Amino acid sequence: MKKENLPQDQSALNGFTREVCYVKDENGTYTTGLSTGWDVKKDALDNAWDDIHERVNEAREAVKRGEKSPIYYFMELRLMDLPVLSGYTGFWRMTIKRHFKPQVFKGLSDQRLAAYAKAFDVSVDELKNFKG
Amino acid sequence: MEKEFKHIQTAHCENGVATSLLRYHGLDFMTEPLVFGMGSGLFYIHIPFLMVNGGPAVSYRSMPGWIFSRASKLLGIKVKRVKFSNEKAAQDFVEEKVRQGIPIGCQVGVFNLPYFPPEYRFHFNAHNLIIYGKENGRYLVSDPVMEGVTTLSPEELNKVRFAKGPLAPKGHVYYPELVPQVSQEQIRKAIVKGIRKNSRDMLYIPGPIAGVDGIKYTANHIRKWREKLGVRKAGLYLGQIVRMQEEIGTGGGGFRFLYGAFLEQASAYLQNDELRNISDEFTKAGDMWRESAIHMGRIYKGRMSEQKDYEQSADMLMDIMAVEKEAFKKLHKLNLKY
């Protein structure tokens, strides 16, 4: 890629930083250039976020319908999956899956709820009372 | 002995931390491409069944941490690495290094990294930055992917050092403990060994998922995605490939431009013109990766969505594989002297 062809598109980096790219100067020698972003990857990132928002909404609906516990919703909201949530709480993945069930969630001890609340960066009350 | 720490912005965080720390310790010749090449940084792997942020797990580079380890080993530099189970001990260690005026590399998760653009804050735990001092109760931070230096409060630093999940940093810090004088011959030797290892890894690593063969593995999957996953999810998967390839930290073209820059510098060190020609082939590979990204972009943008478009994406990857295979074969056959 030639330096003059380095894309300078709007992206999520704007206002934070520009990124270093390795490009060719007019003599065909490698140099570095700073880029504000590239539409092709901005689209990829935007798509990923659309997908996240959709999943969070679906999770909210599932809690509303009484199919999933708030733990499932907050996991999606915080962009977590089972391995990550398991890392933060210390619970096994199978255990967490069980806690997705509203019936099981109701019986969770305050201690366990506190572990989840800490992982999600919310209060125990917010977690307990989330209705979707 | 008060030396001034200088922030260097690089494409990739691990290369950047390595470059900055080694230059701080007097290795003024060090550049990001040299670290990357000596550390055999270029790679390709598509890990089956593993999902990252809801997409396929592909990587264009070696495992996090390996680049710095390999490069410093080749140069006879001893790197001290410490992990912690106790957050207090982890913080005390950083405090001590700050008092001694020793800049240290720090592995962190980016989900809670306050100065990062919010759209980039995923649960990615193999980011690297340098702590080089403390002022007004905040740590001075040199993050290689940022244009300028920044700061973190002790609480903020603690949080990102103890991010959890895959590749959890566990407070991991590292710094060169012993940096000897490095001779020109040693530099040439490290370059040659780095090239040999990298071409061996890319050409002959066993199994279908890694090295140049890994590119074919991904191509074959792409052919099936539309039918298997539906247009929407298949598009997200392609987007994931593009992001791993082009996102901040890669230098563009899935690290291929960075490797081209390395071979160009290697050609000067070793007085070998053939290396410069092979550098051009990696530039070509990088350009092809970018064209492939543009094509995939048209698919996930919804401008095209037929099976033949997926087939074309896969074919483009097969072409890239052919170029890289040829280039690495040439590298492998070179009888490099140091």
PDB file of N, CA, C and O in Angstrom, chain B residues 34 57 64-65 84 86-87 109 181 187 203 205 234 269 283 315 318 328 333:
ATOM      1  N   LEU B  34      11.849  -4.952  13.295  1.00  0.00           N
ATOM      2  CA  LEU B  34      12.921  -5.861  13.724  1.00  0.00           C
ATOM      3  C   LEU B  34      12.452  -6.778  14.853  1.00  0.00           C
ATOM      4  O   LEU B  34      12.696  -7.985  14.819  1.00  0.00           O
ATOM      5  N   ALA B  57     -12.368 -17.828  15.348  1.00  0.00           N
ATOM      6  CA  ALA B  57     -11.116 -17.399  15.967  1.00  0.00           C
ATOM      7  C   ALA B  57      -9.980 -17.546  14.964  1.00  0.00           C
ATOM      8  O   ALA B  57      -9.460 -18.632  14.750  1.00  0.00           O
ATOM      9  N   PRO B  64       0.255 -14.229  21.832  1.00  0.00           N
ATOM     10  CA  PRO B  64       0.666 -13.067  22.619  1.00  0.00           C
ATOM     11  C   PRO B  64       1.833 -13.427  23.542  1.00  0.00           C
ATOM     12  O   PRO B  64       1.824 -14.475  24.178  1.00  0.00           O
ATOM     13  N   GLY B  65       2.826 -12.551  23.591  1.00  0.00           N
ATOM     14  CA  GLY B  65       3.953 -12.768  24.493  1.00  0.00           C
ATOM     15  C   GLY B  65       5.150 -13.434  23.834  1.00  0.00           C
ATOM     16  O   GLY B  65       6.279 -13.277  24.262  1.00  0.00           O
ATOM     17  N   PHE B  84       0.794 -12.490  39.407  1.00  0.00           N
ATOM     18  CA  PHE B  84       0.383 -12.387  40.806  1.00  0.00           C
ATOM     19  C   PHE B  84      -0.989 -13.020  41.028  1.00  0.00           C
ATOM     20  O   PHE B  84      -1.850 -12.969  40.160  1.00  0.00           O
ATOM     21  N   ASN B  86      -2.271 -12.136  44.066  1.00  0.00           N
ATOM     22  CA  ASN B  86      -2.726 -11.170  45.051  1.00  0.00           C
ATOM     23  C   ASN B  86      -2.646  -9.753  44.470  1.00  0.00           C
ATOM     24  O   ASN B  86      -1.589  -9.310  44.034  1.00  0.00           O
ATOM     25  N   GLU B  87      -3.769  -9.039  44.478  1.00  0.00           N
ATOM     26  CA  GLU B  87      -3.816  -7.731  43.837  1.00  0.00           C
ATOM     27  C   GLU B  87      -2.939  -6.714  44.554  1.00  0.00           C
ATOM     28  O   GLU B  87      -2.340  -5.836  43.922  1.00  0.00           O
ATOM     29  N   GLY B 109      -6.365  -6.155  30.275  1.00  0.00           N
ATOM     30  CA  GLY B 109      -7.580  -6.343  29.492  1.00  0.00           C
ATOM     31  C   GLY B 109      -8.069  -4.971  29.039  1.00  0.00           C
ATOM     32  O   GLY B 109      -7.866  -3.982  29.741  1.00  0.00           O
ATOM     33  N   GLN B 181      25.503  -5.563  25.782  1.00  0.00           N
ATOM     34  CA  GLN B 181      25.832  -4.929  24.504  1.00  0.00           C
ATOM     35  C   GLN B 181      25.463  -5.908  23.395  1.00  0.00           C
ATOM     36  O   GLN B 181      25.722  -7.097  23.514  1.00  0.00           O
ATOM     37  N   ILE B 187      22.898  -9.062  15.863  1.00  0.00           N
ATOM     38  CA  ILE B 187      21.673  -8.582  15.216  1.00  0.00           C
ATOM     39  C   ILE B 187      21.413  -9.402  13.956  1.00  0.00           C
ATOM     40  O   ILE B 187      20.301  -9.896  13.725  1.00  0.00           O
ATOM     41  N   LEU B 203       5.336 -22.856   6.822  1.00  0.00           N
ATOM     42  CA  LEU B 203       5.281 -23.888   5.783  1.00  0.00           C
ATOM     43  C   LEU B 203       5.021 -25.282   6.349  1.00  0.00           C
ATOM     44  O   LEU B 203       4.295 -26.070   5.761  1.00  0.00           O
ATOM     45  N   ILE B 205       4.294 -26.361   9.792  1.00  0.00           N
ATOM     46  CA  ILE B 205       3.622 -26.684  11.043  1.00  0.00           C
ATOM     47  C   ILE B 205       2.571 -27.759  10.740  1.00  0.00           C
ATOM     48  O   ILE B 205       1.842 -27.658   9.757  1.00  0.00           O
ATOM     49  N   ALA B 234     -23.310 -15.237   8.418  1.00  0.00           N
ATOM     50  CA  ALA B 234     -22.126 -15.407   7.570  1.00  0.00           C
ATOM     51  C   ALA B 234     -21.429 -14.069   7.389  1.00  0.00           C
ATOM     52  O   ALA B 234     -20.196 -13.979   7.399  1.00  0.00           O
ATOM     53  N   TYR B 269      20.658  -5.029   6.637  1.00  0.00           N
ATOM     54  CA  TYR B 269      21.594  -5.584   7.623  1.00  0.00           C
ATOM     55  C   TYR B 269      22.459  -6.686   7.017  1.00  0.00           C
ATOM     56  O   TYR B 269      23.634  -6.796   7.306  1.00  0.00           O
ATOM     57  N   THR B 283       4.520  -7.483   0.552  1.00  0.00           N
ATOM     58  CA  THR B 283       3.716  -6.289   0.304  1.00  0.00           C
ATOM     59  C   THR B 283       2.534  -6.654  -0.579  1.00  0.00           C
ATOM     60  O   THR B 283       1.399  -6.236  -0.338  1.00  0.00           O
ATOM     61  N   ASP B 315     -11.808 -17.953  -3.046  1.00  0.00           N
ATOM     62  CA  ASP B 315     -10.780 -18.024  -4.091  1.00  0.00           C
ATOM     63  C   ASP B 315      -9.683 -16.990  -3.863  1.00  0.00           C
ATOM     64  O   ASP B 315      -8.500 -17.259  -4.085  1.00  0.00           O
ATOM     65  N   MET B 318      -7.352 -18.271  -1.404  1.00  0.00           N
ATOM     66  CA  MET B 318      -6.484 -19.303  -1.972  1.00  0.00           C
ATOM     67  C   MET B 318      -5.337 -18.659  -2.750  1.00  0.00           C
ATOM     68  O   MET B 318      -4.204 -19.154  -2.723  1.00  0.00           O
ATOM     69  N   PHE B 328       7.459 -17.719   1.291  1.00  0.00           N
ATOM     70  CA  PHE B 328       8.129 -18.383   2.410  1.00  0.00           C
ATOM     71  C   PHE B 328       9.049 -19.501   1.929  1.00  0.00           C
ATOM     72  O   PHE B 328      10.089 -19.770   2.536  1.00  0.00           O
ATOM     73  N   LYS B 333      14.581 -21.309   1.460  1.00  0.00           N
ATOM     74  CA  LYS B 333      15.689 -21.839   0.647  1.00  0.00           C
ATOM     75  C   LYS B 333      16.925 -20.951   0.691  1.00  0.00           C
ATOM     76  O   LYS B 333      18.020 -21.399   0.383  1.00  0.00           O
TER      77      LYS B 333
END
